[in-house]
Coordinates of C-alpha atoms in Angstrom, one line a residue:
X292 CA -9.1 -23.7 -36.0
X293 CA -5.6 -24.2 -37.2
X294 CA -4.9 -25.9 -40.5
X295 CA -4.0 -29.2 -38.8
X296 CA -7.3 -29.2 -36.9
X297 CA -5.9 -28.1 -33.5
X298 CA -7.1 -25.0 -31.8
X299 CA -4.7 -22.0 -32.4
X300 CA -3.0 -20.8 -29.3
X301 CA -2.8 -17.1 -28.6
X302 CA 0.5 -15.5 -29.4
X303 CA 2.4 -14.2 -26.3
X304 CA 5.5 -12.1 -26.3
X305 CA 8.7 -13.9 -25.2
X306 CA 10.0 -13.0 -21.7
X307 CA 12.5 -10.2 -21.6
X308 CA 16.1 -11.2 -21.9
X309 CA 17.6 -8.2 -20.1
X310 CA 19.0 -8.5 -16.6
X311 CA 18.1 -5.0 -15.4
X312 CA 15.9 -4.8 -12.3
X313 CA 13.0 -3.7 -14.5
X314 CA 13.4 -6.6 -17.0
X315 CA 13.7 -9.2 -14.2
X316 CA 10.7 -7.7 -12.5
X317 CA 8.7 -7.7 -15.7
X318 CA 9.3 -11.4 -16.2
X319 CA 8.2 -12.1 -12.6
X320 CA 5.0 -10.0 -13.0
X321 CA 4.0 -11.8 -16.3
X322 CA 4.7 -15.1 -14.7
X323 CA 2.9 -14.8 -11.4
X324 CA 0.8 -11.6 -11.1
X325 CA -2.9 -11.0 -11.3
X326 CA -4.3 -9.1 -14.3
X327 CA -4.5 -6.0 -12.1
X328 CA -0.9 -5.9 -11.3
X329 CA 0.1 -6.8 -14.9
X330 CA -1.9 -3.8 -16.0
X331 CA -0.4 -1.6 -13.3
X332 CA 3.1 -2.6 -14.4
X333 CA 2.3 -1.9 -18.0
X334 CA 0.9 1.6 -17.1
X335 CA 3.8 2.6 -14.8
X336 CA 6.7 1.2 -16.8
X337 CA 5.6 0.4 -20.4
X338 CA 3.5 3.5 -21.2
X339 CA 0.3 1.5 -20.9
X340 CA -3.1 3.4 -20.7
X341 CA -4.9 3.9 -17.5
X342 CA -8.2 2.4 -18.9
X343 CA -7.1 -1.2 -18.7
X344 CA -6.2 -0.7 -15.1
X345 CA -9.6 0.6 -14.3
X346 CA -11.2 -2.3 -16.2
X347 CA -9.1 -4.8 -14.2
X348 CA -10.0 -3.1 -10.9
X349 CA -13.8 -3.3 -11.8
X350 CA -13.6 -7.0 -11.3
X351 CA -13.2 -6.4 -7.5
X352 CA -16.0 -3.8 -7.2
X353 CA -19.3 -4.6 -5.5
X354 CA -22.8 -3.2 -5.8
X355 CA -22.4 -1.3 -2.5
X356 CA -19.6 0.8 -3.9
X357 CA -16.9 -1.0 -2.0
X358 CA -14.4 -3.5 -3.1
X359 CA -13.8 -7.1 -2.2
X360 CA -12.8 -10.4 -3.8
X361 CA -9.4 -10.5 -2.1
X362 CA -8.2 -7.2 -3.7
X363 CA -6.1 -7.0 -0.5
X364 CA -4.8 -10.5 -0.6
X365 CA -4.9 -11.2 3.1
X366 CA -8.7 -10.9 3.2
X367 CA -10.4 -13.5 1.0
X368 CA -14.0 -13.8 0.0
X369 CA -16.4 -11.5 -2.0
X370 CA -17.5 -9.0 0.7
X371 CA -16.5 -5.4 0.6
X372 CA -14.0 -4.3 3.2
X373 CA -12.4 -0.9 4.1
X374 CA -8.9 -2.4 3.4
X375 CA -9.9 -3.6 -0.1
X376 CA -11.5 -0.2 -0.8
X377 CA -8.4 1.7 0.4
X378 CA -6.3 -0.5 -2.0
X379 CA -8.7 0.4 -4.8
X380 CA -8.3 4.1 -4.1
X381 CA -4.5 3.7 -4.2
X382 CA -4.8 2.1 -7.6
X383 CA -7.0 4.9 -8.9
X384 CA -4.8 7.5 -7.5
X385 CA -1.7 6.0 -9.0
X386 CA -3.2 6.1 -12.5
X387 CA -4.8 9.6 -12.1
X388 CA -8.4 8.4 -12.0
X389 CA -9.3 9.1 -8.4
X390 CA -12.5 11.2 -8.9
X391 CA -15.9 11.3 -10.5
X392 CA -18.9 9.0 -9.8
X393 CA -16.7 6.0 -9.0
X394 CA -15.2 7.8 -6.0
X395 CA -18.6 9.2 -5.1
X396 CA -19.9 5.6 -4.8
X397 CA -16.8 4.7 -2.7
X398 CA -17.6 7.5 -0.3
X399 CA -21.1 6.3 0.1
X400 CA -19.8 2.9 1.0
X401 CA -17.3 4.4 3.5
X402 CA -20.1 6.2 5.2
X403 CA -22.1 3.0 5.5
X404 CA -19.3 1.1 7.3
X405 CA -18.0 3.9 9.5
X406 CA -17.8 3.6 13.2
X407 CA -19.5 5.9 15.7
X408 CA -16.5 8.3 15.6
X409 CA -16.6 8.6 11.9
X410 CA -13.6 6.4 11.2
X411 CA -13.2 3.1 9.4
X412 CA -12.6 -0.3 11.0
X413 CA -9.8 -2.4 9.6
X414 CA -12.2 -5.3 9.0
X415 CA -16.0 -5.2 8.9
X416 CA -17.8 -8.1 10.6
X417 CA -19.1 -9.3 7.2
X418 CA -15.7 -11.0 6.7
X419 CA -16.7 -13.7 9.2
X420 CA -17.0 -17.1 7.5
X421 CA -14.4 -16.2 4.8
X422 CA -10.7 -16.9 5.0
X423 CA -8.6 -14.1 6.5
X424 CA -5.1 -13.8 7.8
X425 CA -4.8 -14.8 11.5
X426 CA -3.3 -11.4 12.3
X427 CA -6.5 -9.6 11.0
X428 CA -9.1 -10.3 13.7
X429 CA -12.8 -10.2 12.9
X430 CA -15.0 -8.8 15.7
X431 CA -18.6 -7.9 16.0
X432 CA -18.2 -4.2 16.9
X433 CA -14.8 -3.2 15.6
X434 CA -13.3 0.2 16.5
X435 CA -12.3 2.9 14.1
X436 CA -8.6 2.6 13.3
X437 CA -6.0 5.0 11.9
X438 CA -4.5 2.1 10.0
X439 CA -7.7 1.9 7.8
X440 CA -8.8 5.6 7.9
X441 CA -5.6 7.6 7.4
X442 CA -4.6 6.4 3.9
X443 CA -8.2 6.8 2.6
X444 CA -8.6 10.3 3.9
X445 CA -5.2 11.3 2.7
X446 CA -5.9 10.1 -0.9
X447 CA -9.3 11.8 -1.0
X448 CA -7.7 15.1 0.1
X449 CA -4.9 14.7 -2.4
X450 CA -7.4 14.4 -5.2
X451 CA -9.5 17.3 -4.0
X452 CA -12.5 15.0 -3.3
X453 CA -15.0 16.5 -0.9
X454 CA -17.7 14.5 0.7
X455 CA -19.6 14.8 3.9
X456 CA -17.9 11.7 5.2
X457 CA -14.6 13.4 5.1
X458 CA -15.3 16.0 7.9
X459 CA -15.5 13.6 10.8
X460 CA -13.0 11.2 9.3
X461 CA -10.4 14.0 9.0
X462 CA -11.0 15.0 12.6
X463 CA -10.4 11.4 13.7
X464 CA -7.1 11.2 11.7
X465 CA -5.8 14.5 13.2
X466 CA -6.6 13.3 16.7
X467 CA -5.0 9.9 16.1
X468 CA -1.9 11.1 14.4
X469 CA -1.2 13.8 17.0
X470 CA -1.7 11.5 19.9
X471 CA 0.3 8.5 18.8
X472 CA 2.9 7.5 21.4
X473 CA 3.8 3.8 21.5
X474 CA 3.1 2.7 18.0
X475 CA 4.0 0.2 15.3
X476 CA 5.3 0.8 11.8
X477 CA 2.1 0.3 9.9
X478 CA 0.3 2.7 12.1
X479 CA 3.0 5.3 11.5
X480 CA 2.8 4.7 7.7
X481 CA -1.0 5.3 7.9
X482 CA -0.4 8.5 9.7
X483 CA 2.1 9.7 7.1
X484 CA -0.3 8.8 4.3
X485 CA -2.8 11.2 6.0
X486 CA -0.4 13.9 6.8
X487 CA 1.2 14.0 3.4
X488 CA -2.1 15.3 2.0
X489 CA -3.8 16.8 5.0
X490 CA -5.2 20.3 4.2
X491 CA -3.6 22.2 7.1
X492 CA 0.1 22.0 6.0
X493 CA 1.7 23.7 9.0
X494 CA -0.2 21.4 11.4
X495 CA 0.7 18.4 9.3
X496 CA 4.4 19.3 9.3
X497 CA 4.4 19.7 13.1
X498 CA 2.6 16.3 13.5
X499 CA 5.0 14.7 11.1
X500 CA 8.1 16.1 12.9
X501 CA 6.8 14.7 16.2
X502 CA 6.3 11.3 14.6
X503 CA 9.7 11.3 13.1
X504 CA 11.3 11.8 16.5
X505 CA 9.1 8.9 17.8
X506 CA 10.3 6.6 15.0
X507 CA 13.9 7.3 15.8
X508 CA 13.4 7.1 19.6
X509 CA 11.6 3.7 19.4
X510 CA 13.9 2.4 16.7
X511 CA 11.1 1.7 14.3
X512 CA 13.2 2.3 11.2
X513 CA 16.4 0.3 10.4
X514 CA 19.1 3.0 9.8
X515 CA 21.9 0.5 9.3
X516 CA 20.8 -2.6 7.2
X517 CA 24.2 -4.2 8.0
X518 CA 23.2 -4.4 11.7
X519 CA 19.5 -5.6 11.6
X520 CA 19.8 -7.3 15.0
X521 CA 20.2 -3.8 16.6
X522 CA 16.6 -3.0 15.6
X523 CA 13.7 -4.7 17.3
X524 CA 10.8 -6.3 15.3
X525 CA 7.5 -5.0 16.5
X526 CA 5.4 -7.5 18.6
X527 CA 3.3 -9.8 16.4
X528 CA 5.4 -9.1 13.3
X529 CA 7.1 -11.9 11.3
X530 CA 10.8 -12.6 12.0
X531 CA 12.7 -10.1 9.9
X532 CA 9.6 -7.8 9.6
X533 CA 11.7 -4.6 9.9
X534 CA 10.8 -1.3 8.4
X535 CA 13.2 1.0 6.6
X536 CA 13.3 4.7 5.8
X537 CA 11.9 4.0 2.3
X538 CA 8.8 2.3 3.8
X539 CA 7.8 5.6 5.5
X540 CA 9.0 7.9 2.8
X541 CA 8.1 6.1 -0.4
X542 CA 8.6 9.4 -2.3
X543 CA 11.1 12.2 -1.7
X544 CA 8.2 14.6 -1.4
X545 CA 6.8 12.8 1.7
X546 CA 7.0 14.6 5.0
X547 CA 8.7 11.5 6.3
X548 CA 11.7 12.1 4.1
X549 CA 12.9 14.8 6.6
X550 CA 13.2 12.1 9.3
X551 CA 16.3 10.6 7.7
X552 CA 19.7 11.9 6.5
X553 CA 20.8 11.5 2.9
X554 CA 23.2 8.7 4.0
X555 CA 20.4 6.9 5.9
X556 CA 18.1 7.1 2.9
X557 CA 20.8 6.0 0.5
X558 CA 21.5 2.9 2.6
X559 CA 17.8 2.2 2.8
X560 CA 17.5 2.4 -1.0
X561 CA 20.6 0.2 -1.5
X562 CA 19.0 -2.4 0.7
X563 CA 15.8 -2.2 -1.3
X564 CA 17.7 -2.8 -4.5
X565 CA 19.4 -5.8 -2.9
X566 CA 16.1 -7.3 -1.9
X567 CA 15.1 -8.2 -5.4
X568 CA 15.1 -12.0 -5.6
X569 CA 16.5 -14.3 -8.3
X570 CA 13.0 -14.7 -9.8
X571 CA 12.8 -11.0 -10.3
X572 CA 10.2 -10.2 -7.6
X573 CA 10.6 -8.5 -4.2
X574 CA 9.7 -10.4 -1.0
X575 CA 6.8 -10.0 1.3
X576 CA 8.2 -9.0 4.7
X577 CA 5.0 -9.4 6.7
X578 CA 3.8 -12.7 8.1
X579 CA 2.8 -15.3 5.4
X580 CA -0.1 -17.6 6.2
X581 CA -1.1 -19.2 2.9
X582 CA 0.6 -19.6 -0.5
X583 CA -1.9 -17.7 -2.6
X584 CA -2.1 -14.5 -0.6
X585 CA 1.7 -14.4 -0.4
X586 CA 2.2 -14.8 -4.1
X587 CA -0.5 -12.3 -5.0
X588 CA 1.0 -9.8 -2.6
X589 CA 4.5 -10.1 -4.0
X590 CA 3.5 -8.7 -7.4
X591 CA 2.1 -5.6 -5.7
X592 CA 5.2 -5.2 -3.5
X593 CA 7.4 -5.5 -6.7
X594 CA 5.6 -2.8 -8.5
X595 CA 5.8 -0.5 -5.5
X596 CA 9.5 -1.2 -5.0
X597 CA 10.2 -0.2 -8.6
X598 CA 8.1 3.0 -8.2
X599 CA 10.0 3.9 -5.1
X600 CA 13.4 3.4 -6.7
X601 CA 12.4 5.4 -9.7
X602 CA 11.0 8.2 -7.5
X603 CA 14.4 8.6 -5.9
X604 CA 16.2 8.5 -9.2
X605 CA 17.7 5.0 -8.9
X606 CA 18.3 3.3 -12.2
X607 CA 16.0 0.4 -12.8
X608 CA 16.3 -0.2 -16.6

């Protein structure tokens, strides 16, 4: 108790006064983000330890080894889902903790929800009865999808994780990535996430080269941000839901970086810088369906925007 009898309030640091992209984003994160994204921001940009990130992530983990509780904001409710679990793996990978018994439990969960072809569905039927984005359908017998499987398999290979589940899932990803024809940007991104860490590097480079030509032929990447109307938005996407070179190649070491010239990538990064809003956060470019998921997603998008800019050597602080 304080001396005047009132409860003492915890001391919090004042918001940053700088106007750099990083300072503005930090203010946005502390004002709006979940604890997980606050811990991620602190780890990536303020020399924070990885332990608090893991602790925050544990709040979303279920007894079956998967993750739920709206870790991926567009799926609400407590039940484990492949998309939540993929998000958890991205978090663990980003802080260098993607291994050990935690990942072994995740692989057991992935085995339990896999489809007959060894892949992951985007949404398990257990989601039924809980709120979900209208563009994420819940069906009784969902097919395996590259969208859900590719990023997970890629992350596990990148971290030298070996589990029986990976064999068939890897075969599925090869077949899906090498047979994509008419596609949409998120499916291409999932293919890149797999190919960037697939074990057969010459095969991955050949598959990525083919996908890069598909992206350019189908105009799935905006190469001139000053002429957005020249690039179609994929069916079902929100108005303005374009994708840019930095969306496919979030790091200069990605195979997708070879799809774009230096000038095209520079224009893409310039556009990413310009997208920071007055409140310090970056916008969600996919379809928004409820206030809470949109706000929760923005903090994650903001952290990733800063990481991309830093990876390409753009000044952020």
